[in-house]
Amino acid sequence: MKTSEKRQHFIRLLRYGLPYRGRILVSFIMLLTGTTATLYAPVLVKEFIDGHVVPGNWEQSALVTLGVTFIAIYIIAGFMSWWEEMMFQRVALSVVHDVRRDVFHHLFLLPMAYFDKEPVGKLVSRITNDTETIRDLFVQALPSTVRGIVTLVGVLIAMSLLDLRLALFCMAILPVIFGGVFLYQRYSHPIFHRSRSVLSDINTRINESIQGMAAIQALGQQKRVNQQFGEVSQEYREVQSKLVLVNGLLLRPMVHLTSALALALVVGGFTGQALTGPVEIGLLYAFINYLDRMFEPLTHITMQMQVWQQSVVSAERVFQLMDEPVDNQYDHNATGSTSTEEVLGGKIEFREVGLSYDGKQQALDDISFTVESGQFVALVGHTGSGKSSIVNLLMRFYPYQKGAVLVDDKPLESFAEEPYRRQVGLIFQEPFVFQGTIAENIHLGHCDISEEAVREAAGHVQASGFIEKLPDGFQEVLGERGQSLSSGEKQLLSFARTLAQNPRILIMDEATANIDSETEQAIKSALFTLRQGRTTLAIAHRLTTIEDADLILVLEKGRIVQRGHHRELLKRNGLYRDMYQAQSKVVKMDSEEQLIVGA
Amino acid sequence: MSIFRNLGWFFRRHWIRYCFCVLFLILVSLIELLPPWLVGRLVDDIQANNLLSVDIYATVGFIALCGVAIYILRNGWRLLLFGGSIELGRIMRARLFHHLTRMSPEFYQRHQTGDLMAHATNDIRALEMTVAEGVLTLVDSIVAGTAVIAAMIWICGWEITAVALVPFPVMAWLMSRYANLLHKRFRAAQEAFSELNNRVQEAVSGVRAVRAHHLTDAQKRKFAKESDKNVNANMQVARVDALFDPTISLCVGLATMSSLGFGAWRISERLMTVGELTTFTIYLGLLIWPMFAFGWLFNIVERGNASLKRLDKLLAIEPDVKDSAPENNTVLDGNIAFSSRGFTYPTARNRALEEFSFVIEKGSFVGLCGRTGSGKTSLFRLLLRQYDRESIDVRIGGVNHDTVSLDALRNRFALVSQEPFLFSASIAENIAFGRPEASREDVEHVAKLACIHDDILGFSEGYETLLGEKGVNLSGGQKQRLTIARALLLDADYLLLDDAFCSLDMQTEARILDNLLNRENPGTVILITHRLTNLYKADQVIVMDGGCLSEIGSHDKLMAERGWYARIFERQAMETTEAIKLSA
């Protein structure tokens, strides 16, 4: 990443702070007040030492005055620093919240194609881990750097005000410090990054081994993976040791060393003055005190350098996602669409539709067909023939380039997203189960669906049977992705969900997963229930499930090659009959005898 | 402090390292005491007007020298101390990993990946930290604390020391309270973060469902709620975190105050010199760290203890199946005789298998079918001895399968499981995972048998194509065929296929099955399947029902018996009858 780019990302991050500038200003003023108060305390002590301790005049009143002022200053400073930190933390966390919200919202505006090419893990990590690194910047690195600089400048000013010559003596040490920081940057960072990547390698390995342990054991490779793991572990150990060495040489111990050298300089300078004339002992106290305060923030700043670097890298990743071009149909502000038009009839018409995902290959080519309201139309074809593309178009997951898709004789685009989706129910090949209860998974948070309706829908699709067997029935909380349910049960659940929505149009992608025959029967009859009174467009994998379809469209390489009823198509030579026979060929050869008996 | 005892084995093994480390820490604490004392003496010289420039040079030089010495010693103990904890981390990681490779499937059902990962990362890191920072804070709070206080008493007298120290125990107590609170709230914040993570995970992986069911706004609302929770949890952390600095400076301020007042009085009474007071105030600064460490110590130890307990508990779990005869590597060969007098899974209430027995002949093709949950996969698990039960008796060629080593037993079998698992490596490496030394010809040969060769050539990198997050994503059917190829490469005499064709279409299934049965050394093939259409090829079909063996025999025999098998076979076949008639 170029420096200019880094700066741009950084400025963009800082811009998130703009809405909170008032609070930032107040907390900055508090920081200045607190620092000033803290730095004033040594001056008080100095006055006391020079005025009372050194001359040896013990005065109770002076002591009381000093004590009261002193404690007052500390309480004020302490309170200011706490309050300032609270305020700044609140701002910082709000900023991160805003960044997170923006990137999360942007997610829903992205075209579906984006999700096809980016792995889930990567996207999730962008929204959580990368923003977490940005959080580290705002809650740690930024405030401690600002505080460090304010303290450093404050100390230098205070020193100069007290004794300019001695202050210059101290500043002589600054180049050494900056040199150390430079060296640290130069030598520690590469090792640090190396160590992080090796650690993540280790964790990936453990993770994968845990998940694939059954495979490892089945293949008898325990010894080999153990040995490989040992090698990575050893590598991590070496990198870590190097990091400890470099950090030791250049970080904390280095700061302590320079602080000792600074002490030597101050003592030398001060006593040198004492040789030639009278000096104030209190001044020495004040300077030693200031030196302590000067070095602590420096250590902090140096340690935060890594956070700065990482957060800029993370910011780049987050902004990259935020800058991904959006699909306008999801962006209500862009379309300005306030159409509340609803799908009433449920007629679907494709007119010479063409679709290409990559601009090169045609996924759909010259597709035309009509599904009248209430009809059942099936899509058939091999993998990659374009069945899913038709569904994708109708679900508005992808934009098409040629022709027109009409619903209720109106262009698809004329419907606003929300009312349209309300009337179009999609049943997935692999139904998605949301975190929450069974009931929540059926009504999906749409408050117009009553508990009654949920139960009714489940009953209609024969899902009540398995739901009522669960310990908590409809209130049973489903784990991650509904792991506790079998795939057949998940199917039934998704049917209930769709039925409860009561859509005009039903689009379904038939499940290929193997479901035992009993459940399959339940699913078949549930599907029949679902289709009643709705326009249905179904992708079929088993041709036996579509014998009663009003129309079957056979697709090959993005084109419709055959259309008609089941019986018509079987009588004709063509892809449909080939597929049908292929599916039954295995049986045909050897078991005709039994078939005839069975028939 | 029990953690130091529990990790005794480690400290004993590295005792020289830790002896030197403690020695260095002590030396640093002692040397640190010198510069303040020298400064105090110079101040007294100035006061007494007998300051010599030689003294100045000597003092300045000596302070600088102390700084250099401390720098060297500090680096020394850091290398020793952190080096030690890195080593401990490595040992624990290797132990845990080795342990994981010994655990049976049962273990992985009880423990979720996320939890195991937390042990491998957080707990080991906490342990590393405890060993490093625990030793450091323990030694420093005791040694450095004692050294500074001793020096204070010795140089400036016990009276002023007693007066000045009053706030410090309070500070140590407060530090320990804060640390405790901070830790608790920090955990809450981490949990809030993990909830947020789950929320995003769901939204991203379910993006199609979210869009199709118009749940965008609901997702946004849920996310905003989680993010708010996250902010609040972090504010709770900040509220405690921000207390540390003000508390420390207030305590030190109070101590400075009281020692200055008391010191001024002692000086006016000529019981103390200005130089001594100067030394004293600098020593006060040196006390901050030991007191802070003292407060922090308990927290670190407590955290490390919890982690160590969790790790120890995990490592103490014995594998469910013990390798009873690790030396016996007899090659098992022959018919498989399986006999069950009942089998129940450890956490289950009901029996998974009832009483029955059967024999599978060497070299035969056996179909295993039945409803979901009827006990088919359990049979495979018991064959492979993933569970040990008195009531289960498996003999291969007449030899009881628990009398040979686990390796010897499992090497005889190649298993293709229901859910294909592939590693983040190239396709070739994945196929050769069980036999890394296999030649490319062998790899391609099994790929062809599994009907995946052409698919592989279709990828831009061919057999070198990477799989997983960094590489391409395969379809379910491709994954399944790759795992079949992987199992075939093992060249085991018994091939177990657990619903291994479920994501394939019927044609491909039939082709692969033919390839398997007609290859050079087909061995014994046992296939669990829901699609019965291919079982007419089987030498024997076994039907399971509710943990019982309900039907057994050849395809023809079972068809004639007119039981579940015949019924389902016909139903599946019936769907095609009409096609045959119509197209005929």
XYZ file of N, CA and C in Angstrom, chain A residues 45 53-54 56 58 63 67 70 74 78 81-82 85-86 89 93 97 100 104-105 107-108 110 116 119 124 128-129 132 135 203 207-213 216-217 219 221-222 224-226 229 234 237 240 245 248-249 253 256-257 260 264 267-268 271 275 281 284-285 288 330 392 397-398 418 421-422 428 432 434-435 444 446 481 497 514 516-518 524 544 567 570 577 580-584 586-587 589-590 594-595, chain B residues 39 42-43 47 51 56 60 67-68 71 74-75 78-79 86-87 90 93 97-98 100-101 103 108 113 116-117 120-121 193 196-197 200-202 204-216 219-220 223 227-228 230-231 234-235 238-239 242-243 246 249-250 253 256-257 260-261 265 267-268 281-282 371-372 421 423-424 433-434 436 469 486 490 502 506-507 533-534 536 559 568 571 573 575-576 578-579 582-583:
606
model
N 5.772 21.099 44.737
C 6.717 20.423 45.623
C 8.053 21.158 45.633
N 11.842 23.156 53.139
C 12.646 22.006 53.545
C 14.120 22.374 53.651
N 14.647 22.946 52.527
C 16.092 23.231 52.492
C 16.499 24.222 53.581
N 15.149 24.632 56.227
C 14.867 23.976 57.497
C 13.863 24.725 58.349
N 10.320 24.879 59.513
C 9.158 24.013 59.614
C 7.951 24.855 59.973
N 2.602 23.865 55.283
C 2.414 22.458 54.987
C 0.949 22.140 54.687
N -0.469 20.743 51.316
C -1.209 19.480 51.342
C -2.551 19.606 50.660
N -2.205 20.298 46.941
C -1.655 19.105 46.317
C -2.738 18.052 46.075
N -4.477 16.609 42.606
C -4.508 15.205 42.218
C -5.925 14.718 41.985
N -7.087 13.473 38.508
C -7.570 12.101 38.418
C -8.967 12.046 37.831
N -8.922 12.940 34.167
C -8.376 11.896 33.303
C -9.391 10.750 33.146
N -10.100 10.438 34.236
C -11.096 9.371 34.150
C -12.244 9.777 33.228
N -11.262 9.950 29.635
C -11.129 8.639 29.017
C -12.508 8.033 28.722
N -13.424 8.191 29.677
C -14.785 7.687 29.470
C -15.394 8.286 28.222
N -13.644 7.101 25.079
C -13.982 5.706 24.789
C -15.362 5.615 24.154
N -15.917 3.992 20.582
C -16.768 2.819 20.361
C -17.928 3.155 19.433
N -18.838 1.384 15.987
C -20.212 0.963 15.752
C -20.690 1.482 14.398
N -19.000 -0.367 11.571
C -19.591 -1.699 11.461
C -20.957 -1.645 10.806
N -21.912 -3.394 7.324
C -22.944 -4.436 7.372
C -24.111 -4.086 6.460
N -24.526 -2.832 6.496
C -25.630 -2.407 5.631
C -25.244 -2.497 4.159
N -23.415 -4.599 2.834
C -23.506 -6.003 2.465
C -24.807 -6.328 1.740
N -25.892 -5.731 2.242
C -27.204 -6.071 1.696
C -27.486 -5.356 0.381
N -25.127 -5.337 -1.997
C -24.232 -5.909 -2.992
C -24.971 -6.877 -3.902
N -20.967 -14.944 -4.574
C -20.549 -16.187 -5.203
C -19.036 -16.296 -5.214
N -15.482 -16.008 -0.296
C -15.835 -17.002 0.726
C -16.458 -16.341 1.957
N -17.033 -12.388 6.677
C -17.326 -12.251 8.103
C -16.146 -11.596 8.811
N -16.138 -8.287 11.199
C -15.898 -8.385 12.638
C -14.434 -8.152 12.994
N -13.543 -9.026 12.529
C -12.152 -8.912 12.962
C -11.488 -7.620 12.512
N -12.664 -4.856 14.439
C -12.126 -4.967 15.796
C -10.720 -4.358 15.858
N -11.146 -0.872 16.054
C -11.504 -0.520 17.432
C -10.238 -0.318 18.261
N -3.048 -22.126 13.938
C -4.456 -22.214 14.305
C -5.301 -22.814 13.195
N -7.467 -26.184 13.591
C -8.876 -26.131 13.235
C -9.219 -27.186 12.188
N -8.408 -27.227 11.151
C -8.689 -28.176 10.079
C -8.541 -29.610 10.573
N -7.540 -29.839 11.404
C -7.335 -31.197 11.896
C -8.494 -31.643 12.771
N -9.013 -30.725 13.573
C -10.146 -31.093 14.422
C -11.331 -31.484 13.550
N -11.575 -30.649 12.540
C -12.735 -30.932 11.692
C -12.548 -32.174 10.844
N -11.300 -32.405 10.471
C -11.077 -33.542 9.588
C -10.465 -34.728 10.300
N -10.578 -34.754 11.646
C -9.918 -35.825 12.399
C -10.393 -37.190 11.949
N -8.503 -38.034 8.928
C -7.091 -38.306 9.237
C -6.943 -39.709 9.830
N -7.840 -40.019 10.746
C -7.754 -41.320 11.396
C -8.110 -42.443 10.438
N -7.558 -42.519 7.430
C -6.475 -42.709 6.483
C -5.166 -43.041 7.203
N -3.200 -41.270 9.216
C -2.143 -40.280 9.038
C -1.812 -39.487 10.302
N -2.180 -40.029 11.465
C -1.942 -39.296 12.709
C -0.476 -38.910 12.880
N 1.861 -38.516 10.696
C 2.347 -37.502 9.748
C 1.848 -36.110 10.139
N 0.574 -35.984 10.492
C 0.080 -34.640 10.832
C 0.721 -34.145 12.125
N 0.991 -35.071 13.052
C 1.676 -34.687 14.279
C 3.049 -34.109 13.978
N 2.773 -30.757 12.349
C 2.409 -29.758 13.342
C 3.626 -29.368 14.173
N 7.665 -25.525 15.912
C 9.071 -25.197 16.118
C 9.388 -23.864 15.435
N 8.146 -21.066 17.467
C 8.997 -20.847 18.624
C 10.209 -20.014 18.236
N 9.173 -16.412 17.585
C 8.830 -15.750 18.836
C 10.083 -15.358 19.612
N 13.825 -11.082 21.560
C 15.153 -10.470 21.556
C 15.084 -9.046 21.007
N 13.204 -6.706 23.208
C 13.977 -6.392 24.405
C 15.038 -5.353 24.109
N 15.742 -5.569 23.007
C 16.838 -4.653 22.692
C 16.312 -3.263 22.373
N 13.329 -2.134 27.701
C 14.658 -1.939 28.281
C 15.377 -0.753 27.652
N 14.108 2.384 29.166
C 14.671 2.514 30.511
C 16.115 2.975 30.457
N 16.847 2.444 29.485
C 18.249 2.840 29.350
C 18.348 4.331 29.056
N 17.708 6.327 32.055
C 18.852 6.370 32.978
C 19.893 7.358 32.476
N 21.330 10.753 34.218
C 22.753 11.092 34.366
C 23.010 12.490 33.844
N 21.494 15.142 36.254
C 22.293 15.250 37.474
C 23.601 15.976 37.176
N 24.213 15.577 36.033
C 25.471 16.239 35.652
C 25.268 17.727 35.450
N 24.401 19.530 38.923
C 25.521 19.694 39.845
C 26.602 20.565 39.231
N 28.396 23.907 40.990
C 29.809 24.219 41.171
C 30.047 25.709 41.058
N 17.562 22.980 45.176
C 17.463 21.524 45.221
C 16.119 21.076 44.657
N 15.962 19.998 41.054
C 16.412 18.640 40.744
C 15.251 17.659 40.928
N 14.529 17.850 42.066
C 13.376 16.982 42.309
C 12.391 17.064 41.145
N 13.668 15.331 37.955
C 13.653 13.867 38.026
C 12.221 13.349 37.876
N -31.475 -2.937 -4.723
C -31.570 -3.044 -3.274
C -31.485 -1.682 -2.607
N -32.909 -17.622 -10.338
C -32.160 -16.457 -9.879
C -32.712 -15.153 -10.434
N -32.041 -12.010 -8.060
C -30.707 -12.113 -7.486
C -29.659 -11.577 -8.463
N -29.955 -11.693 -9.751
C -29.021 -11.206 -10.762
C -29.788 -10.386 -11.795
N -39.511 -4.989 -1.524
C -40.212 -5.562 -0.370
C -41.558 -6.210 -0.727
N -41.044 -9.442 -2.924
C -40.560 -10.640 -2.238
C -41.623 -11.238 -1.315
N -42.489 -10.385 -0.826
C -43.555 -10.853 0.039
C -44.464 -11.849 -0.699
N -35.559 -23.421 -0.925
C -34.195 -23.746 -1.327
C -33.960 -25.242 -1.357
N -32.299 -22.905 4.643
C -31.465 -22.216 5.623
C -32.241 -22.067 6.924
N -32.442 -20.318 10.538
C -31.905 -19.169 11.267
C -31.775 -19.514 12.745
N -30.872 -18.801 13.423
C -30.767 -18.963 14.865
C -32.072 -18.506 15.511
N -40.546 -15.920 10.796
C -39.430 -15.099 10.320
C -39.549 -13.634 10.732
N -42.008 -11.709 10.758
C -43.085 -10.909 10.162
C -44.259 -10.919 11.130
N -27.345 -23.276 12.400
C -27.827 -23.892 11.160
C -28.743 -25.084 11.388
N -42.667 -22.528 6.604
C -42.293 -21.129 6.534
C -42.928 -20.468 5.309
N -30.354 -37.082 -0.009
C -31.117 -38.289 0.191
C -31.921 -38.242 1.466
N -34.871 -40.372 3.666
C -35.395 -41.734 3.668
C -36.840 -41.733 3.171
N -37.234 -42.857 2.690
C -38.456 -42.931 1.896
C -39.694 -42.439 2.619
N -39.780 -42.699 3.945
C -40.958 -42.274 4.696
C -41.092 -40.751 4.674
N -43.582 -35.126 -0.311
C -44.349 -35.106 -1.556
C -45.766 -34.563 -1.338
N -39.682 -38.029 -11.736
C -40.932 -38.659 -11.321
C -41.803 -37.719 -10.512
N -46.150 -36.738 -20.577
C -46.432 -37.837 -21.500
C -46.027 -37.489 -22.931
N -42.284 -37.743 -23.285
C -41.763 -39.106 -23.278
C -41.948 -39.770 -24.633
N -36.550 -37.640 -22.800
C -36.681 -39.086 -22.738
C -35.339 -39.716 -22.385
N -34.860 -39.375 -18.768
C -35.793 -40.232 -18.048
C -35.336 -41.689 -18.090
N -34.893 -42.051 -19.245
C -34.441 -43.438 -19.386
C -33.153 -43.669 -18.621
N -32.271 -42.668 -18.688
C -31.005 -42.809 -17.971
C -31.260 -43.016 -16.493
N -32.222 -42.260 -15.968
C -32.522 -42.384 -14.547
C -33.062 -43.762 -14.207
N -33.655 -44.401 -15.187
C -34.249 -45.691 -14.872
C -33.496 -46.860 -15.473
N -30.677 -48.254 -14.994
C -30.081 -49.211 -14.081
C -31.106 -50.253 -13.657
N -32.292 -49.739 -13.402
C -33.337 -50.633 -12.925
C -33.822 -51.521 -14.058
N -32.527 -52.763 -16.711
C -31.758 -53.887 -17.195
C -32.098 -55.185 -16.473
N -32.083 -55.079 -15.160
C -32.073 -56.325 -14.420
C -33.382 -56.658 -13.720
N -39.383 -57.872 -11.788
C -40.023 -57.417 -10.568
C -40.943 -56.224 -10.836
N -40.498 -55.388 -11.764
C -41.280 -54.186 -12.030
C -42.666 -54.553 -12.525
N 22.366 10.265 43.946
C 21.811 11.615 43.757
C 21.655 12.283 45.120
N 24.936 13.527 46.420
C 25.378 14.752 45.738
C 24.647 15.955 46.326
N 23.334 15.770 46.566
C 22.539 16.865 47.110
C 23.104 17.285 48.467
N 24.635 20.830 49.636
C 24.183 21.492 50.854
C 25.369 21.830 51.760
N 31.247 20.116 47.289
C 31.060 19.415 46.011
C 32.340 19.494 45.186
N 31.226 14.644 40.737
C 30.169 14.765 39.716
C 30.413 13.784 38.593
N 27.882 10.782 37.708
C 27.206 10.732 36.398
C 27.605 9.467 35.646
N 22.669 2.204 34.307
C 21.673 2.097 33.236
C 22.052 1.005 32.251
N 23.316 1.002 31.835
C 23.768 0.006 30.862
C 23.676 -1.400 31.461
N 20.204 -2.525 31.516
C 19.766 -2.829 30.145
C 20.161 -4.248 29.771
N 18.272 -6.808 31.994
C 16.856 -6.891 31.615
C 16.675 -7.747 30.381
N 17.555 -7.495 29.388
C 17.453 -8.323 28.194
C 17.714 -9.774 28.526
N 14.603 -11.238 30.216
C 13.492 -11.342 29.257
C 13.660 -12.559 28.350
N 14.902 -12.731 27.861
C 15.143 -13.882 26.991
C 14.874 -15.178 27.733
N 7.590 -19.482 25.942
C 7.381 -19.903 24.550
C 7.559 -21.413 24.444
N 8.570 -21.916 25.152
C 8.824 -23.355 25.149
C 7.632 -24.103 25.760
N 4.907 -24.256 23.318
C 5.155 -25.241 22.262
C 4.835 -26.641 22.776
N 1.068 -27.120 23.163
C 0.401 -27.222 21.870
C 0.612 -28.595 21.268
N -2.242 -31.308 20.561
C -2.469 -31.777 19.197
C -2.352 -33.296 19.122
N -1.295 -33.800 19.772
C -1.102 -35.247 19.784
C -2.316 -35.925 20.428
N -5.329 -34.828 20.568
C -6.485 -34.760 19.670
C -6.450 -35.864 18.623
N -5.247 -36.179 18.138
C -5.181 -37.207 17.100
C -5.509 -38.588 17.666
N -8.016 -39.109 19.849
C -9.406 -39.160 20.305
C -10.322 -39.753 19.243
N -15.277 -36.128 19.530
C -15.558 -34.963 18.684
C -17.040 -34.637 18.615
N -15.885 -27.854 17.771
C -14.633 -27.337 17.241
C -14.253 -26.018 17.898
N -12.756 -26.517 21.336
C -11.413 -27.089 21.275
C -10.413 -26.048 20.799
N -10.850 -25.220 19.849
C -9.965 -24.161 19.348
C -9.662 -23.168 20.454
N -6.942 -24.509 22.428
C -5.663 -24.489 21.726
C -5.104 -23.084 21.603
N -5.965 -22.079 21.578
C -5.447 -20.719 21.411
C -5.464 -19.956 22.733
N -18.650 -9.888 21.550
C -18.028 -9.895 20.231
C -18.346 -11.191 19.503
N -21.738 -11.092 18.099
C -21.762 -10.243 16.906
C -21.268 -11.037 15.698
N -20.212 -11.804 15.959
C -19.627 -12.629 14.929
C -20.651 -13.630 14.388
N -23.164 -11.936 12.109
C -22.658 -11.641 10.771
C -22.528 -12.927 9.967
N -22.040 -13.964 10.629
C -21.895 -15.255 9.973
C -23.225 -15.693 9.370
N -24.280 -15.558 10.164
C -25.595 -15.980 9.686
C -26.042 -15.121 8.505
N -24.264 -13.478 6.357
C -23.506 -13.675 5.135
C -23.790 -15.045 4.531
N -23.738 -16.073 5.375
C -23.920 -17.402 4.792
C -25.374 -17.609 4.351
N -26.285 -16.846 4.937
C -27.674 -17.022 4.542
C -28.182 -15.895 3.678
N -27.275 -15.255 2.938
C -27.688 -14.041 2.242
C -28.834 -14.286 1.255
N -28.833 -15.450 0.628
C -29.917 -15.746 -0.303
C -31.250 -15.843 0.434
N -31.208 -16.567 1.563
C -32.437 -16.727 2.338
C -32.903 -15.376 2.865
N -31.947 -14.574 3.314
C -32.302 -13.259 3.855
C -32.998 -12.428 2.784
N -32.461 -12.476 1.579
C -33.069 -11.693 0.505
C -34.401 -12.275 0.063
N -34.400 -13.612 -0.096
C -35.616 -14.241 -0.595
C -36.775 -14.034 0.365
N -36.488 -14.047 1.663
C -37.565 -13.888 2.639
C -37.695 -12.446 3.119
N -37.140 -11.520 2.367
C -37.109 -10.076 2.694
C -36.880 -9.819 4.193
N -35.729 -10.302 4.664
C -35.409 -10.146 6.081
C -34.303 -9.122 6.307
N -33.982 -8.351 5.266
C -32.869 -7.415 5.381
C -33.005 -6.507 6.591
N -32.515 -8.278 9.861
C -31.104 -8.554 10.111
C -30.382 -7.295 10.583
N -30.704 -6.175 9.949
C -30.055 -4.921 10.339
C -30.383 -4.575 11.783
N -28.511 -6.849 14.109
C -27.100 -6.484 14.124
C -26.874 -5.242 14.967
N -24.455 -4.928 18.114
C -23.365 -3.959 18.106
C -23.487 -3.009 19.303
N -24.724 -2.643 19.651
C -24.929 -1.801 20.832
C -24.472 -2.510 22.093
N -22.285 -4.721 22.261
C -20.839 -4.736 22.189
C -20.250 -3.429 22.722
N -20.838 -2.320 22.294
C -20.370 -1.009 22.763
C -20.500 -0.928 24.280
N -18.001 -3.000 26.156
C -16.676 -2.384 26.121
C -16.588 -1.146 27.001
N -17.710 -0.434 27.119
C -17.722 0.718 28.026
C -17.508 0.254 29.463
N -13.953 -0.203 29.895
C -13.247 1.080 29.962
C -13.426 1.730 31.322
N -14.615 1.585 31.892
C -14.899 2.214 33.176
C -13.917 1.752 34.253
N -10.011 2.724 33.162
C -9.634 4.124 33.344
C -9.371 4.453 34.815
N -9.637 3.516 35.712
C -9.414 3.794 37.134
C -7.962 3.619 37.552
N -5.499 7.069 37.547
C -5.796 8.042 38.607
C -5.543 7.475 40.007
N -1.773 7.488 40.639
C -1.153 8.800 40.899
C -1.666 9.410 42.196
N -2.912 9.119 42.537
C -3.416 9.653 43.799
C -2.664 9.037 44.992
N 0.781 10.316 45.012
C 0.717 11.725 45.432
C 0.581 11.834 46.938
N 3.855 10.924 48.552
C 4.833 12.001 48.388
C 4.543 13.120 49.375
N 3.248 13.476 49.395
C 2.789 14.533 50.302
C 3.228 14.263 51.741
N 6.962 14.220 52.312
C 7.558 15.562 52.263
C 7.301 16.307 53.579
N 6.050 16.235 54.019
C 5.697 16.933 55.262
C 6.498 16.390 56.430
N 9.773 18.107 58.563
C 9.826 18.224 60.025
C 11.105 17.574 60.562
N 13.850 17.128 58.979
C 15.039 17.915 58.599
C 15.185 19.107 59.538
N 14.048 19.754 59.836
C 14.112 20.900 60.732
C 14.596 20.464 62.124
N 12.187 10.324 48.005
C 11.096 10.590 47.048
C 11.306 9.823 45.740
N 12.559 9.645 45.337
C 12.777 8.861 44.110
C 12.423 7.394 44.358
N -33.882 -47.555 7.139
C -34.230 -46.161 7.399
C -33.094 -45.387 8.046
N -33.212 -44.054 8.005
C -32.279 -43.211 8.746
C -32.365 -43.598 10.218
N -14.794 -34.889 3.690
C -13.935 -33.829 4.224
C -12.659 -33.764 3.415
N -8.932 -31.482 2.646
C -7.981 -30.607 3.326
C -7.602 -29.440 2.434
N -7.147 -28.338 3.084
C -6.689 -27.204 2.280
C -5.331 -27.556 1.698
N -3.633 -38.291 0.308
C -3.470 -37.964 1.728
C -3.117 -39.197 2.556
N -3.697 -40.335 2.199
C -3.448 -41.532 2.980
C -2.190 -42.279 2.534
N 1.028 -40.603 0.946
C 1.693 -39.428 0.355
C 2.745 -39.805 -0.672
N -10.398 -22.524 1.457
C -10.599 -21.079 1.456
C -9.760 -20.392 0.389
N -9.659 -41.048 -2.886
C -8.701 -41.067 -1.780
C -8.728 -42.435 -1.083
N -5.819 -46.140 -1.005
C -5.303 -46.858 0.162
C -5.088 -48.336 -0.146
N -24.447 -40.261 -2.246
C -25.729 -39.573 -2.100
C -25.801 -38.267 -2.884
N -27.693 -40.828 -10.631
C -27.726 -42.289 -10.694
C -26.738 -42.862 -11.689
N -26.566 -42.143 -12.828
C -25.666 -42.686 -13.842
C -24.246 -42.769 -13.307
N -31.600 -49.057 -6.036
C -31.603 -49.521 -7.423
C -30.337 -50.265 -7.819
N -29.209 -49.955 -7.194
C -27.971 -50.607 -7.588
C -27.713 -51.912 -6.866
N -29.147 -54.673 -6.865
C -29.353 -55.963 -7.522
C -28.013 -56.598 -7.859
N -36.389 -59.958 -2.561
C -37.528 -59.571 -3.388
C -38.643 -60.584 -3.202
N -39.657 -51.003 -0.865
C -38.971 -49.765 -1.219
C -38.323 -49.887 -2.591
N -40.973 -49.352 -5.038
C -41.445 -47.966 -5.113
C -40.445 -47.111 -5.890
N -38.330 -48.182 -8.033
C -38.267 -48.636 -9.416
C -39.546 -48.299 -10.186
N -41.300 -45.792 -10.118
C -41.289 -44.448 -10.666
C -40.767 -44.462 -12.089
N -40.082 -45.523 -12.420
C -39.521 -45.590 -13.764
C -40.296 -46.542 -14.678
N -43.302 -46.653 -15.726
C -44.115 -46.015 -16.739
C -43.254 -45.537 -17.899
N -42.085 -45.037 -17.537
C -41.171 -44.543 -18.551
C -40.826 -45.645 -19.518
N -43.835 -46.394 -21.661
C -44.152 -45.334 -22.601
C -43.134 -45.259 -23.728
N -41.871 -45.430 -23.362
C -40.840 -45.230 -24.375
C -40.637 -46.504 -25.192
